[in-house]
Coordinates of C-alpha atoms and ligand atoms in Angstrom, one line a residue:
X507 CA 0.1 0.1 0.0
X508 CA 1.3 3.6 -0.8
X509 CA -0.1 7.0 -0.2
X510 CA 0.3 10.0 -2.1
X511 CA -0.6 13.4 -1.2
X512 CA -0.8 16.4 -4.1
X513 CA -1.3 19.7 -1.7
X514 CA -1.8 21.9 -3.0
X515 CA -2.7 20.9 -6.2
X516 CA -1.4 23.3 -8.8
X517 CA -2.8 25.0 -12.4
X518 CA -6.0 25.3 -11.0
X519 CA -7.6 27.9 -9.5
X520 CA -8.0 27.8 -5.6
X521 CA -6.6 25.5 -3.2
X522 CA -7.5 21.3 -3.6
X523 CA -5.8 17.9 -1.9
X524 CA -5.7 15.2 -3.5
X525 CA -4.8 11.7 -1.2
X526 CA -4.6 8.2 -3.3
X527 CA -4.1 5.1 -1.5
X528 CA -2.6 3.0 -3.8
X529 CA -1.8 -1.0 -4.6
X530 CA 1.0 -1.9 -6.9
X531 CA 0.8 1.7 -8.5
X532 CA -3.4 1.3 -8.7
X533 CA -5.3 3.9 -7.0
X534 CA -7.6 2.1 -4.5
X535 CA -9.0 4.8 -3.5
X536 CA -9.0 9.3 -3.5
X537 CA -9.9 11.7 -1.5
X538 CA -10.5 15.5 -2.1
X539 CA -10.2 18.4 0.1
X540 CA -10.8 21.9 0.0
X541 CA -9.2 23.2 2.6
X542 CA -9.7 26.8 2.6
X543 CA -12.9 28.4 4.0
X544 CA -14.5 31.1 2.8
X545 CA -17.9 33.0 3.8
X546 CA -19.9 34.3 0.8
X547 CA -23.2 32.8 1.5
X548 CA -23.0 34.4 5.2
X549 CA -22.0 37.8 3.9
X550 CA -24.8 38.4 2.0
X551 CA -28.1 37.9 5.2
X552 CA -29.5 41.3 5.9
X553 CA -28.1 43.1 2.7
X554 CA -30.9 44.6 -0.1
X555 CA -31.5 41.6 -2.2
X556 CA -29.9 43.9 -5.2
X557 CA -26.3 43.7 -4.1
X558 CA -26.4 39.6 -5.2
X559 CA -25.3 40.1 -8.4
X560 CA -22.6 42.5 -7.4
X561 CA -21.3 40.6 -4.4
X562 CA -21.7 37.0 -5.8
X563 CA -19.4 37.7 -8.2
X564 CA -16.8 37.8 -5.6
X565 CA -16.9 34.5 -5.3
X566 CA -14.5 33.9 -8.7
X567 CA -12.5 36.5 -10.7
X568 CA -12.5 33.3 -13.2
X569 CA -16.4 33.1 -14.0
X570 CA -17.8 35.9 -11.4
X571 CA -19.9 35.9 -14.8
X572 CA -21.9 32.9 -14.5
X573 CA -21.9 34.0 -10.9
X574 CA -24.2 37.1 -12.0
X575 CA -25.9 35.6 -14.4
X576 CA -27.1 32.8 -12.1
X577 CA -28.1 35.5 -8.7
X578 CA -29.8 37.7 -11.8
X579 CA -32.0 35.0 -13.0
X580 CA -33.0 34.2 -9.3
X581 CA -33.7 37.3 -8.5
X582 CA -36.3 37.5 -11.5
X583 CA -37.4 34.6 -9.7
X584 CA -37.9 36.1 -6.3
X585 CA -39.5 39.7 -7.7
X586 CA -41.9 38.0 -10.1
X587 CA -40.6 39.9 -13.0
X588 CA -38.8 36.9 -15.3
X589 CA -41.2 37.8 -17.8
X590 CA -40.1 41.4 -18.3
X591 CA -36.8 40.7 -19.2
X592 CA -36.6 42.3 -22.8
X593 CA -35.1 41.3 -25.8
X594 CA -31.7 43.4 -25.6
X595 CA -31.5 42.3 -21.9
X596 CA -31.9 38.5 -22.6
X597 CA -29.5 38.8 -25.5
X598 CA -26.6 40.4 -23.9
X599 CA -26.1 38.2 -20.6
X600 CA -25.9 35.6 -23.6
X601 CA -23.2 37.4 -24.9
X602 CA -21.5 38.1 -21.6
X603 CA -21.7 35.6 -20.4
X604 CA -20.6 33.7 -23.8
X605 CA -17.8 35.6 -23.8
X606 CA -16.5 34.4 -20.6
X607 CA -17.1 30.7 -21.9
X608 CA -14.6 31.4 -24.5
X609 CA -11.9 33.1 -22.2
X610 CA -12.1 30.5 -19.3
X611 CA -12.3 27.4 -22.5
X612 CA -9.3 28.8 -23.7
X613 CA -7.5 29.5 -20.3
X614 CA -8.4 25.8 -19.0
X615 CA -6.5 24.3 -22.3
X616 CA -3.6 26.3 -22.6
X617 CA -2.3 28.0 -19.6
X618 CA -3.6 25.3 -16.9
X619 CA -3.7 22.1 -18.7
X620 CA -2.0 22.0 -21.5
X621 CA 1.7 21.8 -19.8
X622 CA 0.8 18.6 -18.8
X623 CA 1.2 17.2 -22.2
X624 CA 3.6 19.5 -23.6
X625 CA 7.1 19.9 -22.8
X626 CA 7.7 23.5 -22.5
X627 CA 11.2 22.7 -23.1
X628 CA 11.1 21.9 -26.4
X629 CA 11.2 26.3 -27.2
X630 CA 14.8 26.4 -25.6
X631 CA 17.3 27.5 -27.4
X632 CA 14.6 28.5 -30.6
X633 CA 16.1 31.4 -33.2
X634 CA 13.5 31.0 -36.0
X635 CA 11.1 32.7 -37.5
X636 CA 8.3 32.3 -35.0
X637 CA 8.5 35.9 -32.7
X638 CA 6.6 34.1 -29.9
X639 CA 8.9 31.2 -29.7
X640 CA 11.9 33.1 -29.5
X641 CA 10.0 35.0 -26.6
X642 CA 9.4 31.9 -24.7
X643 CA 13.2 31.1 -26.0
X644 CA 14.5 33.9 -24.6
X645 CA 12.7 33.3 -21.2
X646 CA 13.8 30.2 -20.4
X647 CA 17.9 32.1 -21.6
X648 CA 17.4 34.4 -18.8
X649 CA 17.0 31.0 -16.3
X650 CA 13.0 32.8 -16.0
X651 CA 11.3 29.0 -15.6
X652 CA 8.1 29.9 -13.6
X653 CA 5.4 29.2 -14.5
X654 CA 6.8 25.8 -15.9
X655 CA 9.3 24.7 -13.9
X656 CA 9.2 23.1 -11.5
X657 CA 7.2 19.5 -13.0
X658 CA 6.3 16.4 -12.9
X659 CA 8.5 14.7 -14.5
X660 CA 6.6 12.3 -17.2
X661 CA 6.0 11.0 -20.7
X662 CA 5.5 14.3 -22.7
X663 CA 5.0 12.2 -26.0
X664 CA 4.4 15.1 -28.2
X665 CA 6.8 15.0 -31.2
X666 CA 9.1 18.5 -31.2
X667 CA 7.4 20.6 -33.7
X668 CA 4.2 20.1 -31.9
X669 CA 5.7 20.6 -29.0
X670 CA 6.7 24.0 -30.4
X671 CA 3.7 24.5 -32.6
X672 CA 2.0 24.2 -29.0
X673 CA 4.1 26.5 -26.9
X674 CA 3.6 29.4 -29.8
X675 CA -0.2 28.7 -29.2
X676 CA 0.4 28.6 -24.9
X677 CA 1.5 32.8 -26.0
X678 CA -0.8 33.4 -28.9
X679 CA -3.8 32.4 -26.5
X680 CA -3.3 35.1 -24.1
X681 CA -4.0 38.0 -26.4
X682 CA -6.9 35.8 -28.0
X683 CA -8.4 35.5 -24.1
X684 CA -7.7 39.5 -23.4
X685 CA -9.9 39.7 -26.8
X686 CA -12.7 38.1 -25.6
X687 CA -12.1 40.1 -22.1
X688 CA -12.5 42.9 -23.6
X689 CA -16.0 41.7 -25.3
X690 CA -17.1 40.9 -22.5
X691 CA -16.5 44.5 -21.1
X692 CA -18.7 46.2 -24.4
X693 CA -21.7 44.8 -22.8
X694 CA -20.4 44.4 -19.0
X695 CA -18.6 47.6 -18.5
X696 CA -15.6 46.2 -16.9
X697 CA -13.4 42.2 -16.5
X698 CA -13.4 40.5 -14.0
X699 CA -16.4 41.8 -12.0
X700 CA -18.5 43.1 -14.5
X701 CA -21.3 45.5 -14.1
X702 CA -23.8 44.5 -17.2
X703 CA -25.7 42.1 -15.8
X704 CA -28.8 42.7 -13.3
X705 CA -32.2 41.4 -12.1
X706 CA -34.7 42.4 -15.0
X707 CA -31.8 42.0 -17.7
X708 CA -29.0 44.0 -18.8
X709 CA -27.7 47.6 -18.1
X710 CA -25.6 48.4 -21.0
X711 CA -27.4 51.1 -23.8
X712 CA -26.9 49.3 -27.2
X713 CA -25.1 50.9 -30.4
X714 CA -24.8 50.5 -33.9
X715 CA -21.3 50.7 -32.4
X716 CA -20.7 48.0 -29.6
X717 CA -22.2 45.5 -31.9
X718 CA -19.8 46.0 -34.2
X719 CA -16.6 46.4 -31.9
X720 CA -18.1 43.0 -30.7
X721 CA -18.0 41.3 -33.7
X722 CA -14.1 41.7 -35.1
X723 CA -13.5 40.0 -31.7
X724 CA -15.4 37.4 -31.6
X725 CA -14.2 36.4 -35.5
X726 CA -10.6 36.6 -34.4
X727 CA -11.7 34.1 -32.0
X728 CA -13.6 31.9 -34.2
X729 CA -11.0 31.5 -36.6
X730 CA -8.6 30.7 -33.5
X731 CA -11.0 28.5 -31.9
X732 CA -11.4 26.0 -35.4
X733 CA -8.1 27.0 -36.8
X734 CA -5.9 26.1 -33.4
X735 CA -7.5 25.2 -30.4
X736 CA -9.6 22.2 -31.9
X737 CA -6.9 20.6 -34.0
X738 CA -4.6 21.7 -30.7
X739 CA -6.9 19.5 -28.7
X740 CA -7.8 16.8 -31.2
X741 CA -3.7 16.2 -31.5
X742 CA -3.0 16.0 -27.8
X743 CA -5.9 13.3 -27.5
X744 CA -4.4 12.0 -30.9
X745 CA -0.7 11.6 -29.2
X746 CA -2.3 10.1 -25.5
X747 CA -4.8 8.2 -26.6
X748 CA -4.8 5.8 -23.6
X749 CA -6.0 8.8 -21.6
X750 CA -9.6 8.1 -23.4
X751 CA -9.6 5.1 -21.3
X752 CA -8.7 6.9 -17.9
X753 CA -10.5 9.0 -15.8
X754 CA -13.9 8.0 -16.7
X755 CA -15.8 9.5 -13.2
X756 CA -19.6 8.1 -12.5
X757 CA -20.5 8.6 -15.9
X758 CA -23.7 10.0 -14.3
X759 CA -24.0 13.7 -16.1
X760 CA -25.7 16.8 -14.8
X761 CA -27.0 20.0 -16.7
X762 CA -29.4 22.7 -15.7
X763 CA -29.4 23.7 -19.7
X764 CA -28.1 27.6 -20.9
X765 CA -28.5 30.7 -22.9
X766 CA -32.1 31.8 -22.6
X767 CA -34.5 31.9 -26.1
X768 CA -36.8 33.1 -24.7
X769 CA -38.6 34.3 -20.6
X770 CA -40.5 31.4 -20.1
X771 CA -40.8 32.1 -16.0
X772 CA -41.1 28.6 -14.7
X773 CA -37.1 28.2 -15.7
X774 CA -37.1 24.2 -16.5
X775 CA -39.4 24.8 -19.5
X776 CA -37.6 27.8 -20.6
X777 CA -36.6 27.0 -24.2
X778 CA -32.1 27.7 -23.8
X779 CA -29.9 26.6 -26.7
X780 CA -28.5 23.5 -24.9
X781 CA -30.8 21.8 -22.4
X782 CA -31.3 20.6 -18.8
X783 CA -31.4 17.0 -18.2
X784 CA -29.1 14.5 -16.9
X785 CA -27.5 11.7 -18.7
X786 CA -26.9 8.0 -17.5
X787 CA -23.6 7.1 -19.5
X788 CA -23.7 3.6 -19.4
X789 CA -27.5 3.1 -20.1
X790 CA -27.7 6.5 -22.7
X791 CA -30.8 6.9 -20.6
X792 CA -31.2 11.0 -20.8
X793 CA -34.2 12.5 -18.2
X794 CA -35.4 16.0 -18.5
X795 CA -34.1 18.8 -14.6
X796 CA -35.9 18.4 -11.9
X797 CA -34.7 20.6 -10.0
X798 CA -36.7 19.3 -6.6
X799 CA -33.8 16.2 -7.2
X800 CA -31.2 18.6 -5.9
X801 CA -29.6 18.6 -2.4
X802 CA -26.4 19.0 -0.4
X803 CA -24.8 16.9 1.9
X804 CA -22.6 17.3 5.0
X805 CA -21.7 13.9 6.7
X806 CA -17.6 14.2 4.8
X807 CA -18.0 18.1 4.9
X808 CA -16.9 19.9 8.0
X809 CA -20.3 21.8 8.4
X810 CA -22.6 21.0 11.4
X811 CA -25.7 21.8 9.4
X812 CA -28.2 19.6 8.6
X813 CA -27.7 17.2 5.6
X814 CA -29.5 16.1 2.9
X815 CA -31.4 19.4 2.6
X816 CA -32.7 21.1 -1.0
X817 CA -30.7 24.1 -1.4
X818 CA -33.5 27.0 -0.6
X819 CA -33.7 25.3 3.0
X820 CA -29.7 24.9 3.0
X821 CA -27.9 26.3 6.5
X822 CA -23.6 27.2 6.0
X823 CA -22.1 26.5 9.5
X824 CA -18.8 25.4 9.7
X825 CA -17.4 22.6 12.8
X826 CA -13.9 22.3 11.2
X827 CA -13.1 19.2 13.9
X828 CA -15.8 17.8 12.9
X829 CA -15.4 13.8 12.8
X830 CA -15.0 11.5 9.9
X831 CA -15.4 15.1 7.7
X832 CA -12.3 16.2 5.0
X833 CA -13.4 18.5 2.9
X834 CA -15.1 22.8 3.1
X835 CA -16.5 21.2 0.1
X836 CA -20.9 20.1 0.4
X837 CA -21.1 16.8 -1.1
X838 CA -24.3 17.9 -3.8
X839 CA -26.5 14.9 -4.9
X840 CA -29.2 14.9 -7.6
X841 CA -32.0 11.6 -6.4
X842 CA -28.9 11.0 -3.9
X843 CA -26.6 10.1 -6.8
X844 CA -23.3 11.4 -7.7
X845 CA -23.1 13.0 -10.9
X846 CA -20.5 14.8 -12.9
X847 CA -20.9 18.4 -14.2
X848 CA -19.3 20.7 -16.8
X849 CA -18.6 21.1 -20.6
X850 CA -18.5 17.1 -21.2
X851 CA -22.0 16.7 -19.3
X852 CA -23.4 19.8 -21.5
X853 CA -22.3 18.2 -24.9
X854 CA -23.3 14.7 -23.7
X855 CA -27.3 15.6 -22.4
X856 CA -27.2 17.6 -25.7
X857 CA -26.1 15.1 -27.9
X858 CA -28.6 12.8 -26.6
X859 CA -31.0 15.4 -27.4
X860 CA -29.7 15.2 -31.5
X861 CA -29.2 18.5 -30.6
X862 CA -28.6 19.9 -33.7
X863 CA -25.2 21.8 -33.5
X864 CA -23.8 19.7 -31.0
X865 CA -24.5 16.6 -32.4
X866 CA -22.1 16.6 -35.8
X867 CA -19.6 18.2 -33.8
X868 CA -19.4 15.7 -31.2
X869 CA -19.4 12.7 -34.4
X870 CA -16.9 14.8 -36.2
X871 CA -14.3 14.6 -33.3
X872 CA -14.9 10.8 -32.5
X873 CA -14.1 10.0 -36.0
X874 CA -11.7 12.0 -35.8
X875 CA -10.3 10.0 -32.6
X876 CA -11.5 6.5 -34.0
X877 CA -13.7 6.0 -31.2
X878 CA -17.3 6.0 -29.8
X879 CA -19.0 7.7 -27.5
X880 CA -17.9 6.1 -24.6
X881 CA -14.5 7.0 -25.4
X882 CA -15.7 10.7 -24.3
X883 CA -15.9 9.3 -20.3
X884 CA -12.3 10.3 -19.6
X885 CA -10.0 12.5 -19.2
X886 CA -9.5 13.4 -23.3
X887 CA -13.2 13.5 -23.8
X888 CA -13.4 16.5 -21.0
X889 CA -11.1 18.6 -22.6
X890 CA -12.4 17.6 -26.7
X891 CA -16.2 19.0 -25.1
X892 CA -14.8 21.9 -23.7
X893 CA -12.7 22.4 -27.1
X894 CA -16.3 21.9 -28.9
X895 CA -18.1 23.8 -26.5
X896 CA -16.3 26.6 -27.1
X897 CA -16.7 26.5 -30.9
X898 CA -20.1 26.4 -30.5
X899 CA -20.8 28.6 -27.9
X900 CA -18.4 31.4 -30.5
X901 CA -20.3 30.3 -33.1
X902 CA -24.0 31.3 -31.4
X903 CA -22.8 34.2 -30.4
X904 CA -22.2 35.5 -34.0
X905 CA -26.1 35.4 -34.7
X906 CA -26.5 36.7 -31.1
X907 CA -25.5 40.3 -31.3
X908 CA -27.0 40.6 -34.7
X909 CA -30.3 40.2 -32.5
X910 CA -29.5 43.4 -30.9
X911 CA -31.6 46.3 -31.4
X912 CA -29.8 49.5 -31.1
X913 CA -31.9 52.0 -28.9
X914 CA -34.2 49.8 -27.5
X915 CA -34.9 48.6 -23.8
X916 CA -32.3 46.3 -21.9
X917 CA -33.7 46.4 -17.9
X918 CA -37.1 45.9 -17.0
X919 CA -38.5 48.5 -14.1
X920 CA -38.8 46.7 -10.2
X921 CA -39.6 46.9 -6.7
X922 CA -38.1 44.9 -4.1
X923 CA -40.7 42.8 -2.4
X924 CA -40.4 42.9 1.5
X925 CA -40.9 38.8 0.7
X926 CA -40.0 36.1 -2.0
X927 CA -37.7 33.4 -2.8
X928 CA -35.9 32.5 -5.7
X929 CA -34.4 30.1 -8.1
X930 CA -31.6 30.6 -10.4
X931 CA -29.8 27.9 -12.5
X932 CA -27.2 27.7 -15.4
X933 CA -24.3 26.8 -16.3
X934 CA -21.0 28.3 -15.6
X935 CA -17.8 27.4 -17.5
X936 CA -17.3 24.7 -15.2
X937 CA -20.3 23.2 -15.0
X938 CA -24.1 23.7 -13.1
X939 CA -24.1 26.3 -11.3
X940 CA -27.4 27.5 -9.2
X941 CA -28.4 30.3 -7.2
X942 CA -31.1 30.2 -4.6
X943 CA -32.6 33.7 -2.6
X944 CA -35.0 33.9 -0.1
X945 CA -35.8 37.4 0.9
X946 CA -37.5 38.5 4.4
X947 CA -38.5 42.5 5.5
X948 CA -37.0 43.4 1.9
X949 CA -33.3 42.0 2.7
X950 CA -31.8 38.4 2.1
X951 CA -32.3 35.9 4.8
X952 CA -30.4 32.8 3.4
X953 CA -28.3 32.5 0.4
X954 CA -27.5 29.5 -1.2
X955 CA -24.6 28.8 -3.8
X956 CA -24.4 24.7 -5.5
X957 CA -21.5 25.6 -7.6
X958 CA -20.1 23.3 -10.5
X959 CA -16.7 22.4 -8.3
X960 CA -18.8 21.8 -5.6
X961 CA -20.3 18.9 -7.2
X962 CA -17.1 17.3 -9.4
X963 CA -14.5 17.7 -6.4
X964 CA -17.4 16.7 -3.2
X965 CA -16.0 14.6 -0.6
X966 CA -18.0 11.1 -0.1
X967 CA -22.0 11.3 1.3
X968 CA -23.9 10.5 3.1
X969 CA -23.7 6.9 1.3
X970 CA -19.9 6.9 1.4
X971 CA -20.5 7.3 -2.3
X972 CA -17.2 9.5 -3.2
X973 CA -17.1 12.5 -5.8
X974 CA -17.3 12.5 -8.9
X975 CA -13.2 13.6 -9.1
X976 CA -12.4 11.3 -6.7
X977 CA -14.5 8.2 -8.3
X978 CA -12.4 9.2 -11.4
X979 CA -9.0 8.4 -10.0
X980 CA -9.9 5.4 -8.4
X981 CA -8.0 3.1 -11.3
X982 CA -5.7 5.5 -12.2
X983 CA -2.1 3.9 -13.0
X984 CA 1.0 6.0 -10.8
X985 CA 4.3 5.3 -12.7
X986 CA 6.2 7.0 -10.1
X987 CA 5.0 8.6 -6.7
X988 CA 7.1 10.8 -6.2
X989 CA 5.8 12.4 -9.8
X990 CA 1.9 11.8 -10.1
X991 CA 1.6 13.5 -13.7
X992 CA -0.8 11.1 -14.1
X993 CA -3.1 11.6 -11.4
X994 CA -2.5 15.9 -12.0
X995 CA -4.0 14.9 -15.8
X996 CA -7.0 13.6 -14.6
X997 CA -7.9 16.1 -11.6
X998 CA -7.1 18.9 -14.4
X999 CA -9.8 17.5 -16.9
X1000 CA -12.4 18.6 -14.5
X1001 CA -10.3 22.1 -14.6
X1002 CA -11.6 22.6 -10.8
X1003 CA -12.5 26.4 -9.3
X1004 CA -11.8 25.4 -5.3
X1005 CA -12.9 29.1 -4.9
X1006 CA -16.2 28.8 -6.4
X1007 CA -16.5 25.1 -4.9
X1008 CA -16.6 27.3 -1.0
X1009 CA -18.0 30.1 -1.9
X1010 CA -17.5 31.5 1.5
X1011 CA -15.1 34.2 2.8
X1012 CA -14.3 34.5 6.4
X1013 CA -13.1 38.0 7.3
X1014 CA -9.1 38.7 7.5
X1015 CA -7.4 37.6 10.9
X1016 CA -10.6 35.0 11.6
X1017 CA -10.0 32.1 13.1
X1018 CA -12.2 29.0 12.9
X1019 CA -10.9 25.9 14.6
X1020 CA -7.1 25.5 13.4
X1021 CA -8.2 27.4 10.6
X1022 CA -6.6 31.0 9.9
X1023 CA -7.7 33.7 7.4
X1024 CA -5.1 34.9 5.5
Ligands
NFE2283 NI1 -14.5 29.4 -10.0 FE1 -16.7 28.5 -11.4 C1 -17.2 27.8 -12.9 C2 -18.6 28.9 -11.3 S1 -16.3 26.4 -11.0 S2 -15.0 29.1 -12.1 O1 -16.8 27.9 -14.5 O2 -19.8 28.4 -10.6 O3 -16.9 26.1 -9.1
MG2284 MG1 -23.6 26.3 -1.3

């Protein structure tokens, strides 16, 4: 028996510890622990409900936009104004969130995950015509090795030319991400923590100039996604084809659906470009979404609040010395079962529905990889799904931006009610995101968020079922316990964000048990 502890996991967002028990180099069981307690749900209590779209964005600097949209949807619901969101407000929300998706997916592949497969050392000594590669070579020659080194050694398999091209794209992707942030800022005012999304719609005035400024940046991004990102992901998936068979996880997938196409007040009946629902991958069986099946369990989490509560009744009461607990993440479950969320879940749920854009994209990628749909339940399946979704969203935005109507209203008028409750379900880059709000005496009485990485990196639940990432790690082979790159490839394929997953912020210097906020 061996024990490997990776703490902290780098090249993700936030603070994650992974611990595995191995037997003859094979992972028998894994534990994912989120160790940094935060407290945004608590900060929201007693505040004006309209603050929620501003404060919840501070959960994360990577996907603040998704929190803004989820809170706006929850407030639309609580205020009873979902049907009054104007056309421009709905479309702008989709463009703001879509820009963040594209930026986030490029960030994940090039700047977080690719270094598990691409050997940056291949750029050392380069003196050819590619300016970006010359910059990296010069950077390395000065002894500036971070953020590329130190790293786990492993089986970097790309040929030198492919490695060098990927390093060049690493640098180019920084510019494309900047342009995606600029696109978001056109309708959101700034990034991170944009100001454009609000209950009742959006806040930016629509002009022809803004539409044009958005379009040219989007066109450049679409070229990059089609001609660089997707080919790079498929090249990596080809060179590391064994990872089409590694990191399977629970093979149950959940999506809330995203990109509102109408203003139907019932979120489960609202028209959305990507459908909600669940898919049991072993039977390829689809079921429509039923939000009443969402609960959070805390038996193995450092909370003393009741377990298996629906989010509208959820509590956040930390108990850091609780016996048997090992994480500040709760364990969200759907119908009591572990579900994976994220781009793979969304693409599979849409694929199972014969989605007109998603089906051909997925079939095309599978034929390129000479693999069946089963191969998607894997590390490389997650990377491929993320790239394909990036294309689907970027392509869809090219149509949405032309639907904007300059000079027309963007936001509904509303009064804040004394009492109310609301639910906002959407998709964030990393998966299904829900916000639940209770309003009493005109202020927030309770606010609960159930977040993508809480689903994917959850600890064991009340029945002892390991979370999705814990299940994906079980069965993996580790060649060198001192350099467990294989495990990092599995964890990073989920694109974890522990800042989001715990979404709680404690005042500086505040102590909770043995933890101290810094
Ligand atoms: Ni902090 Fe987030 C996304 C959300 S993941 S990145 O995407 O919500 O838990
Ligand atoms: Mg929560």
